[in-house]
Short mmCIF file of C-alpha atoms and ligand atoms in Angstrom, two decimals:
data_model
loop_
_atom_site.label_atom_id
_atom_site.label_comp_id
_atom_site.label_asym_id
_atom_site.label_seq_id
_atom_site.Cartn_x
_atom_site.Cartn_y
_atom_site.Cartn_z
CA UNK A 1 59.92 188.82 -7.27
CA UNK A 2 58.54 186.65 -10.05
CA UNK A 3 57.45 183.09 -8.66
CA UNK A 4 60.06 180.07 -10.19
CA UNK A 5 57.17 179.13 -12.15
CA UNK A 6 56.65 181.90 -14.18
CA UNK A 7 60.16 182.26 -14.57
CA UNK A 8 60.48 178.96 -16.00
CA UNK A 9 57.35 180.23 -18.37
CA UNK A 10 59.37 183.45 -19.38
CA UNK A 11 62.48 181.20 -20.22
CA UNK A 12 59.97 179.07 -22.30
CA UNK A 13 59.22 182.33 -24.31
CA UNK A 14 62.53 183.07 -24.70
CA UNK A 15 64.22 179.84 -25.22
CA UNK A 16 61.54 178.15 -27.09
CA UNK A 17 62.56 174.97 -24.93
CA UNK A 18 62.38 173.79 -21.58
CA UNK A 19 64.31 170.46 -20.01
CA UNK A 20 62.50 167.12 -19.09
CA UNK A 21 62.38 168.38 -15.54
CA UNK A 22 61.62 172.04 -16.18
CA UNK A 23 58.26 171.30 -17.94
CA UNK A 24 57.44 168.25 -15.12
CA UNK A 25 58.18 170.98 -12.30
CA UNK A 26 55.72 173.69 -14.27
CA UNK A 27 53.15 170.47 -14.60
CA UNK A 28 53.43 169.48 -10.88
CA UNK A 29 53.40 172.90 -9.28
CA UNK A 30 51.82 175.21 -11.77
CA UNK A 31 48.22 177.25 -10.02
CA UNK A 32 46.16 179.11 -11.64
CA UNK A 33 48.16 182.09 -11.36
CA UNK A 34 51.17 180.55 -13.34
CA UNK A 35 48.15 179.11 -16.00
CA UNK A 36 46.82 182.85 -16.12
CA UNK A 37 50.12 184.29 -16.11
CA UNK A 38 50.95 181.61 -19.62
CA UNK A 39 47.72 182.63 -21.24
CA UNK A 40 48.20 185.69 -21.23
CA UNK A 41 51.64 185.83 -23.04
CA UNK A 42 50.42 182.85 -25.52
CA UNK A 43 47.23 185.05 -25.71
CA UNK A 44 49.32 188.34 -27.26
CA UNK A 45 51.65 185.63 -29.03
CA UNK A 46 48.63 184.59 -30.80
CA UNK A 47 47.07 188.23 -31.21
CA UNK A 48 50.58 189.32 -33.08
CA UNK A 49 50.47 186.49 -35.52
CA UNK A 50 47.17 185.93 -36.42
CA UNK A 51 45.43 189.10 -35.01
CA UNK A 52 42.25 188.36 -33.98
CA UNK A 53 41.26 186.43 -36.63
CA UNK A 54 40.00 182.45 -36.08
CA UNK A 55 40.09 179.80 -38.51
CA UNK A 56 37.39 177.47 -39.33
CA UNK A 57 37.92 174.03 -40.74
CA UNK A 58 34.61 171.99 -41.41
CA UNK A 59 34.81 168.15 -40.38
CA UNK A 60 33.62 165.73 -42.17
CA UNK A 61 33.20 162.56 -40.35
CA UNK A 62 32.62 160.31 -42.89
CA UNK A 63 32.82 156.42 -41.54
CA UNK A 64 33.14 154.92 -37.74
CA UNK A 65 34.17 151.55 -39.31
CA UNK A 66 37.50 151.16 -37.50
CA UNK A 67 39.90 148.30 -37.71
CA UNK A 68 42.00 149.60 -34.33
CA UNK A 69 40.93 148.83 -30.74
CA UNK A 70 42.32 151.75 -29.50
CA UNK A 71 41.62 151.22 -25.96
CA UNK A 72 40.10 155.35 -25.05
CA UNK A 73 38.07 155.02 -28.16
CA UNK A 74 34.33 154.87 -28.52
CA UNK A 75 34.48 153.51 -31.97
CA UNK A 76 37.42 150.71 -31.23
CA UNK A 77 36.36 147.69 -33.08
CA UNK A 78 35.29 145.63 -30.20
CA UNK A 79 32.46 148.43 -29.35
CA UNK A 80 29.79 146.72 -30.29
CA UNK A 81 27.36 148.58 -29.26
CA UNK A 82 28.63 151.14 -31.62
CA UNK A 83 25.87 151.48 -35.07
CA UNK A 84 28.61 151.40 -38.00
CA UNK A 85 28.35 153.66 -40.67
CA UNK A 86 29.99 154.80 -43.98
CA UNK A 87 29.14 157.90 -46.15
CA UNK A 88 28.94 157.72 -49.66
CA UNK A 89 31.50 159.49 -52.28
CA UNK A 90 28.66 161.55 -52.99
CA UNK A 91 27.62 162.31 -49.49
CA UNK A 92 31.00 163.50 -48.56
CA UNK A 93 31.21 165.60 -51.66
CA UNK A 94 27.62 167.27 -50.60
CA UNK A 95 29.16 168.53 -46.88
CA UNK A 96 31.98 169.99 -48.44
CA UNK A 97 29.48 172.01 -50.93
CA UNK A 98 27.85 173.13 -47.79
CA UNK A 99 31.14 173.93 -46.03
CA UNK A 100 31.59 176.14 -48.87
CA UNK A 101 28.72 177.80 -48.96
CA UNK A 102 29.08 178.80 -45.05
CA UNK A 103 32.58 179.73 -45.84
CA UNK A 104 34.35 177.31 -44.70
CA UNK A 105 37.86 176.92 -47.47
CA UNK A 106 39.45 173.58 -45.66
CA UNK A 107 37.85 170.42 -45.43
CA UNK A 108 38.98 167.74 -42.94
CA UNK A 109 38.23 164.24 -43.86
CA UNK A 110 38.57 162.32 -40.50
CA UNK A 111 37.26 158.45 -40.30
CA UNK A 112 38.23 155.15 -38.11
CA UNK A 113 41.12 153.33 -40.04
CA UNK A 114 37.73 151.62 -42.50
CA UNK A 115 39.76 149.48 -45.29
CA UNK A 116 36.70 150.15 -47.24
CA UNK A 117 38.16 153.45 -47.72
CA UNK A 118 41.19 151.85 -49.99
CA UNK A 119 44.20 154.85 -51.00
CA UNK A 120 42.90 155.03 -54.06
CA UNK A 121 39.41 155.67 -53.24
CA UNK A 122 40.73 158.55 -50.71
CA UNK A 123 42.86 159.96 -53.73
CA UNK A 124 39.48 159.88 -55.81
CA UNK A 125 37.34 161.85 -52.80
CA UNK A 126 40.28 164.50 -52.60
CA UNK A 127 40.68 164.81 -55.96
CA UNK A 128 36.75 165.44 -56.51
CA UNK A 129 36.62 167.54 -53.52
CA UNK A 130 40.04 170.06 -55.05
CA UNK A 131 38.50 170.00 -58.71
CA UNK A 132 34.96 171.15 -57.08
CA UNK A 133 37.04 173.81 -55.13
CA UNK A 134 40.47 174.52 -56.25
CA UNK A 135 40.51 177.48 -53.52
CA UNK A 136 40.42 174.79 -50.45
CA UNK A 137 42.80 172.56 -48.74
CA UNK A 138 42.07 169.68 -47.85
CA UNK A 139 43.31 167.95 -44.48
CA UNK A 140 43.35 164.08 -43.76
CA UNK A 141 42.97 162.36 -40.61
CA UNK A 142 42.53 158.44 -41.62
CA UNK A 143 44.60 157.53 -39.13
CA UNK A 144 48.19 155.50 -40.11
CA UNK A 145 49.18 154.58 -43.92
CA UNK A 146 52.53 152.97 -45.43
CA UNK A 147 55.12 155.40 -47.52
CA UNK A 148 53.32 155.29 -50.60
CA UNK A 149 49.72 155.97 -49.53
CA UNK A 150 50.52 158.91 -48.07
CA UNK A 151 52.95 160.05 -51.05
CA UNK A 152 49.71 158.73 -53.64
CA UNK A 153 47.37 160.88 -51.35
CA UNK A 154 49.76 164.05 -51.19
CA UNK A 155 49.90 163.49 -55.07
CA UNK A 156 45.91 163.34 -55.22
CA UNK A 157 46.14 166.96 -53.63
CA UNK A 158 45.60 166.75 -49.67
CA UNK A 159 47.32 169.26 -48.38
CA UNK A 160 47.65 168.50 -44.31
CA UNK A 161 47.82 165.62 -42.38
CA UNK A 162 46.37 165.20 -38.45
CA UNK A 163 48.12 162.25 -36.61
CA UNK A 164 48.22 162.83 -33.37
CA UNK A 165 50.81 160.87 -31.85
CA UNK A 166 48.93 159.94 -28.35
CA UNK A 167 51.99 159.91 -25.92
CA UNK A 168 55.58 160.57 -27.07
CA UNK A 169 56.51 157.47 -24.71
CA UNK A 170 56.43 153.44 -25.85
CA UNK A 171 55.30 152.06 -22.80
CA UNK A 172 52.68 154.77 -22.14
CA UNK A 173 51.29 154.45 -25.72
CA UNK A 174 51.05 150.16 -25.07
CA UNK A 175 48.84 151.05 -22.05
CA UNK A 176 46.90 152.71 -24.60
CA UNK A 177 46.72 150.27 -27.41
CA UNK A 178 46.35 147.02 -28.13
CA UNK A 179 49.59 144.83 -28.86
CA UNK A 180 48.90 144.94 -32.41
CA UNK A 181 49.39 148.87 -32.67
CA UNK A 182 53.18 149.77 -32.59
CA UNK A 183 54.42 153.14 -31.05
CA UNK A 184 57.51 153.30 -33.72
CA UNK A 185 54.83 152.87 -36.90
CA UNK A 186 53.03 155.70 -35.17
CA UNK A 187 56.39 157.66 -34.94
CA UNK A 188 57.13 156.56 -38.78
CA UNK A 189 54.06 158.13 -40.14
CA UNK A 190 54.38 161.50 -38.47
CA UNK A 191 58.08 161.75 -40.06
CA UNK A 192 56.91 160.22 -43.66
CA UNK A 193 54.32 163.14 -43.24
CA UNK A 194 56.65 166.30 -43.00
CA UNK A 195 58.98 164.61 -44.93
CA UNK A 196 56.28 164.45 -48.33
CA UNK A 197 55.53 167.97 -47.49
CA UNK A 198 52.01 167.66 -45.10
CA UNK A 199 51.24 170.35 -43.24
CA UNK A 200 51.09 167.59 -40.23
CA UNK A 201 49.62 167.62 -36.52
CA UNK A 202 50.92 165.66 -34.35
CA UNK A 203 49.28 165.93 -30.04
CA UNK A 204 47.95 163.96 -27.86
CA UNK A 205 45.11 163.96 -25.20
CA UNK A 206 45.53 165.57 -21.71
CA UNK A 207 44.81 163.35 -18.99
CA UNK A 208 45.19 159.58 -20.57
CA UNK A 209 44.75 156.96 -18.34
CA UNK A 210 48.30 156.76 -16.52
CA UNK A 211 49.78 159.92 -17.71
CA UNK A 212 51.90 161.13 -15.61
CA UNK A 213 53.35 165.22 -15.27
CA UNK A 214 56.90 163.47 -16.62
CA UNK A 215 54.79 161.71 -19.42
CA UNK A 216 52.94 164.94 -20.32
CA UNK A 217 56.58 167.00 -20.34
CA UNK A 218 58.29 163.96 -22.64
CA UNK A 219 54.96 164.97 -25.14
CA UNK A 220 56.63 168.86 -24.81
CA UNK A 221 59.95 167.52 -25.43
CA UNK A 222 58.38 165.67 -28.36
CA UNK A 223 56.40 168.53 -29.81
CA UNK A 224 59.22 170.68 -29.63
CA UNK A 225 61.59 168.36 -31.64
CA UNK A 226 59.57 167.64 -34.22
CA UNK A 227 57.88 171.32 -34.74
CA UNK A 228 54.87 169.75 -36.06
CA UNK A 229 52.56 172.09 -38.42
CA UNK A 230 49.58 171.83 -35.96
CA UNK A 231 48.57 170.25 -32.35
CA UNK A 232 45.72 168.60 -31.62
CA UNK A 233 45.34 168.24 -28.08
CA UNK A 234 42.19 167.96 -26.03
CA UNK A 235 41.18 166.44 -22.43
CA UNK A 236 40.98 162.81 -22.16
CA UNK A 237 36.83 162.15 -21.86
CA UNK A 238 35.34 158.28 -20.49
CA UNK A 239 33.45 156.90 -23.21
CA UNK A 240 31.01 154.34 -21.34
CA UNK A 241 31.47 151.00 -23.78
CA UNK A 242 35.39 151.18 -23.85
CA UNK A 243 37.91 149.68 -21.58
CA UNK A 244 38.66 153.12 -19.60
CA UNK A 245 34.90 153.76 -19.16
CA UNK A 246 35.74 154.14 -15.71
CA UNK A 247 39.27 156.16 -15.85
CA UNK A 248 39.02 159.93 -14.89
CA UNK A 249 38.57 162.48 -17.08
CA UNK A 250 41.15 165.14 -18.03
CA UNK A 251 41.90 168.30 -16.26
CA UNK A 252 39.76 170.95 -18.29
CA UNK A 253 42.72 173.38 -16.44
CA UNK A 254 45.58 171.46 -17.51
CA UNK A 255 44.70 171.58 -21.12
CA UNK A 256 43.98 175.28 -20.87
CA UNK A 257 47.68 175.55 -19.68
CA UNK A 258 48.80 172.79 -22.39
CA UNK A 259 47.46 174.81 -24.90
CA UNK A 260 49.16 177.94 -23.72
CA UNK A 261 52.58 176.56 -23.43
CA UNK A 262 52.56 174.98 -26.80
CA UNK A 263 51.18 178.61 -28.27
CA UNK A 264 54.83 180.30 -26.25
CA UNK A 265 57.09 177.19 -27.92
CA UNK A 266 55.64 177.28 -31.12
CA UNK A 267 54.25 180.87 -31.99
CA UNK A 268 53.29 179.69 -35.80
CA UNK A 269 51.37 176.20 -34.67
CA UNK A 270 48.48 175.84 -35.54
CA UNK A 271 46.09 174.90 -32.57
CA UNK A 272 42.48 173.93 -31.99
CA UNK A 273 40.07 174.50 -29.53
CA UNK A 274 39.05 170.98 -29.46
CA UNK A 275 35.62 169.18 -29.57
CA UNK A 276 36.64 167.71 -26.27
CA UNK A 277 37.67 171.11 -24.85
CA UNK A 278 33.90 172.61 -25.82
CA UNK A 279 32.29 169.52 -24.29
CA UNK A 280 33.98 169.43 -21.19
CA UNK A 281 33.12 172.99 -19.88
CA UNK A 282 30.17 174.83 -21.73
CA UNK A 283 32.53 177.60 -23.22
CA UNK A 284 35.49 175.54 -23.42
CA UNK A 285 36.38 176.39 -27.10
CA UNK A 286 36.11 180.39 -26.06
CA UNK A 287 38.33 179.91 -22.86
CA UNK A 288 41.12 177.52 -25.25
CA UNK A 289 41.23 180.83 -27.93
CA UNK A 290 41.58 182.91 -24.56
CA UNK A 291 44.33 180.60 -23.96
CA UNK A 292 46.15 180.61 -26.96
CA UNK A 293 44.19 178.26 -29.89
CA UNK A 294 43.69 180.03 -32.79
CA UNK A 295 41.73 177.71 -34.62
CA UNK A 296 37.47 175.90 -34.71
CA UNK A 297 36.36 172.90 -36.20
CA UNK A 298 33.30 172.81 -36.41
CA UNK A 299 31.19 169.79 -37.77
CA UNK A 300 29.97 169.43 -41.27
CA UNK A 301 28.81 165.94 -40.92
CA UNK A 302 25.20 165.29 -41.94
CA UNK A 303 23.32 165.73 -38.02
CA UNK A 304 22.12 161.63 -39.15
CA UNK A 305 25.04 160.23 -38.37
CA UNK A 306 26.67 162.67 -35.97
CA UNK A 307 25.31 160.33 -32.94
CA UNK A 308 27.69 157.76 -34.16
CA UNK A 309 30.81 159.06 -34.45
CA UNK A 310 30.98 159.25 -30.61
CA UNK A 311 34.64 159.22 -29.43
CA UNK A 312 33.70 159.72 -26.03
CA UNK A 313 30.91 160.39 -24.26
CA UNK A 314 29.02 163.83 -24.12
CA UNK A 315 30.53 164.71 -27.39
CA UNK A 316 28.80 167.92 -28.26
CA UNK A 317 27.00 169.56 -31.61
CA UNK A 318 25.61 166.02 -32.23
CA UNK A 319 22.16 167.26 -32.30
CA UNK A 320 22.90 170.51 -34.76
CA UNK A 321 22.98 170.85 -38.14
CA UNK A 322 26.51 172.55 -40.27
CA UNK A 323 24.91 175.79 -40.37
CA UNK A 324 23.91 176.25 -36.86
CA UNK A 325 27.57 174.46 -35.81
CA UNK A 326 28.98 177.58 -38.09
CA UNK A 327 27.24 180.22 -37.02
CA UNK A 328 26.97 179.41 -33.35
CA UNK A 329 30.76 179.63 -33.28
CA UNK A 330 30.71 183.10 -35.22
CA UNK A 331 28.93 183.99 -32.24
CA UNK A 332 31.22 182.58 -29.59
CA UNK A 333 34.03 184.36 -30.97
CA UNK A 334 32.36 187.51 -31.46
CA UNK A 335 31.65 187.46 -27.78
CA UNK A 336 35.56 187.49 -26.98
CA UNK A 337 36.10 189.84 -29.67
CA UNK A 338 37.73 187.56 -32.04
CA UNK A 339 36.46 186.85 -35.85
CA UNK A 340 36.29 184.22 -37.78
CA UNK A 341 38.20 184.14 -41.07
CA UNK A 342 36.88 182.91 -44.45
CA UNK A 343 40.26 181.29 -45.90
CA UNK A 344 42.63 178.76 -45.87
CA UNK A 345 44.39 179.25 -43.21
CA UNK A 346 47.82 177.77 -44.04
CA UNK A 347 50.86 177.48 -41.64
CA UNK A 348 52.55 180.69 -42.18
N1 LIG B 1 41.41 157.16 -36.74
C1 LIG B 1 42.08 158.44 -36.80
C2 LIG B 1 41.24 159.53 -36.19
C3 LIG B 1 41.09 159.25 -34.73
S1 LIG B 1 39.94 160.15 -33.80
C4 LIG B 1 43.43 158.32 -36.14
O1 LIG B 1 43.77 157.27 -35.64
O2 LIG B 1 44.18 159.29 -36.16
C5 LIG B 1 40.87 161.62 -33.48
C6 LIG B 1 41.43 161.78 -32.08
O3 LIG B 1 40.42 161.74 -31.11
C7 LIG B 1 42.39 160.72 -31.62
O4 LIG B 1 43.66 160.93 -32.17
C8 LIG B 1 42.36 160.84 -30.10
O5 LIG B 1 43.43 161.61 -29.60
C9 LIG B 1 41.03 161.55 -29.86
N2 LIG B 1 40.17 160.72 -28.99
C10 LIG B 1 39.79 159.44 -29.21
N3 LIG B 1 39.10 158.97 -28.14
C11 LIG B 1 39.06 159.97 -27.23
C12 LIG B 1 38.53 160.11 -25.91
N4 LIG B 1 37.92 159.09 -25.31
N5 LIG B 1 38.68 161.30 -25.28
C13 LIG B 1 39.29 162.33 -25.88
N6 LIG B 1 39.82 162.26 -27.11
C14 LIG B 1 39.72 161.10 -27.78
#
């Protein structure tokens, strides 16, 4: 006889969609026999649609300068202990030729929300960046933009969009952020996104200060309305000059199982093993593919300002330069018998 647990998992495979209390019972309750049990289905989920194939998308991390005080956040504007930073046109332009070179064929541009960075000097860098190499997409992560920044970047070229959306509940995203961050703008960029045509990722981290099993099945409710193109979702990490310095960290378990339950609701998604999955458990990024993820991103920021873009603390590959970050994951994967893929890798 099949525990409740895993029967709730099969009806997740074959319903696509759980209730509110269905996913907070599997959250409460689940051991690591139901989190093996869901790995192993998302695991030949991800083996029939993508084979064994991983995709690489190089990250540029091209300024810390952040006008948010995201309270989790090691570059939140009041960190002042943070050393600011801001890559030049050129500079960002030279990773990408890198990326290239290694094999990498998207680019993601991620950065604090830095009004330096104005929408038409974004349009510019993608533009640049797709006329140097028409065969790449380009993903944004800038953070939130109005309507017609968005449409003026999808215009320029970018092709996907990461927003994660933090917590798919108002009050639990205000314990999050300051007052001057609003859950519905939040909520209005992720629909202006898929409605311009981004490929868009929404996701949020496991293990937030006061999250909750209820609060983490609300985000499954959410991800399964809104059938984003990709979820980012890693644990929750301290980072020592923020407000949650002392909060626990995130279950490195829990987002194993996150990531396998989002692979059996949304077969397509596209779905990192996270920076913050590899840094907190030495082969976290092999165990998250194991689990379901079917994508790397590795860094392509130059190794002299990797230091800085510290999100949290421990962050890992902050010593290494784009070609070891590359290869070193070629050689993960190969481990598990997977292979890393030199293309686009669009939503299929
Ligand atoms: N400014 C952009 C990019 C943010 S950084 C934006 O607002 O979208 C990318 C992601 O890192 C965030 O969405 C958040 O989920 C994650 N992150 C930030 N601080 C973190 C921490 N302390 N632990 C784990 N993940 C964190």
């Amino acid at each position: 006889m099949q525990s409740d647990l895993k029967q709730l998992i099969d009806k997740l495979n074959t319903h696509k969609k759980l209730s509110l209390e269905e996913w907070t019972a599997l959250f409460d309750n689940y051991t690591d026999e139901e989190r093996e049990y869901a790995a192993s289905i998302a695991r030949e989920i991800s083996k029939s649609v993508f084979s064994n194939k991983i995709y690489i998308r190089g990250i540029v991390e091209f300024s810390n300068i952040c006008k948010n005080d995201c309270l989790y956040c090691g570059i939140r504007r009041s960190n002042t202990n943070a050393q600011r930073y801001r890559l030049t046109d050129d500079e960002i332009l030279l990773c990408c030729d890198e990326g290239y070179e290694y094999g990498f064929r998207t680019f993601v541009l991620q950065s604090g929300e830095d009004s330096f960075f104005t929408t038409s000097k974004m349009a510019e860098i993608v533009r640049k960046i797709k006329s140097s190499h028409p065969d790449c997409a380009v993903t944004l992560s800038l953070g939130e933009k109005e309507y017609d920044e968005l449409k003026e970047l999808k215009e320029a070229g970018a092709d996907r969009y990461l927003l994660r959306h933090e917590t798919a509940d108002k009050e639990h995203y205000e314990k999050l952020h300051p007052e001057q961050m609003s859950f519905e703008h939040r909520m209005k960029c992720l629909s202006d996104l898929l409605s311009l045509g981004f490929q868009t990722g929404a996701g949020m981290m496991i293990g937030s200060p006061y999250q909750t099993s209820r609060l983490l099945a609300k985000d499954m409710m959410f991800l399964c309305d809104l059938k984003p193109h990709m979820i980012g979702t890693g644990p929750f990490l301290p980072h020592k000059d923020t407000p949650f310095r002392d909060m626990e960290k995130g279950s490195y378990k829990l987002t194993l199982f996150v990531l396998s339950l989002c692979r059996i609701m949304l077969p397509r998604v596209l779905l990192p093993a996270t920076t913050a999955l590899g840094t907190i458990a030495p082969d976290g990024r092999e165990q998250g593919v194991l689990a379901g993820a079917n994508v790397i991103m590795p860094n392509l920021s130059p190794t002299a300002v990797r230091k800085k873009y510290m999100l949290y603390d421990g962050k890992i590959c902050t010593e290494d330069s784009s070609q070891e970050c590359r290869f070193c994951i070629q050689g993960r994967m190969k481990k598990i018998g997977y292979e890393v893929e030199i293309t686009r890798g669009d939503y299929k």
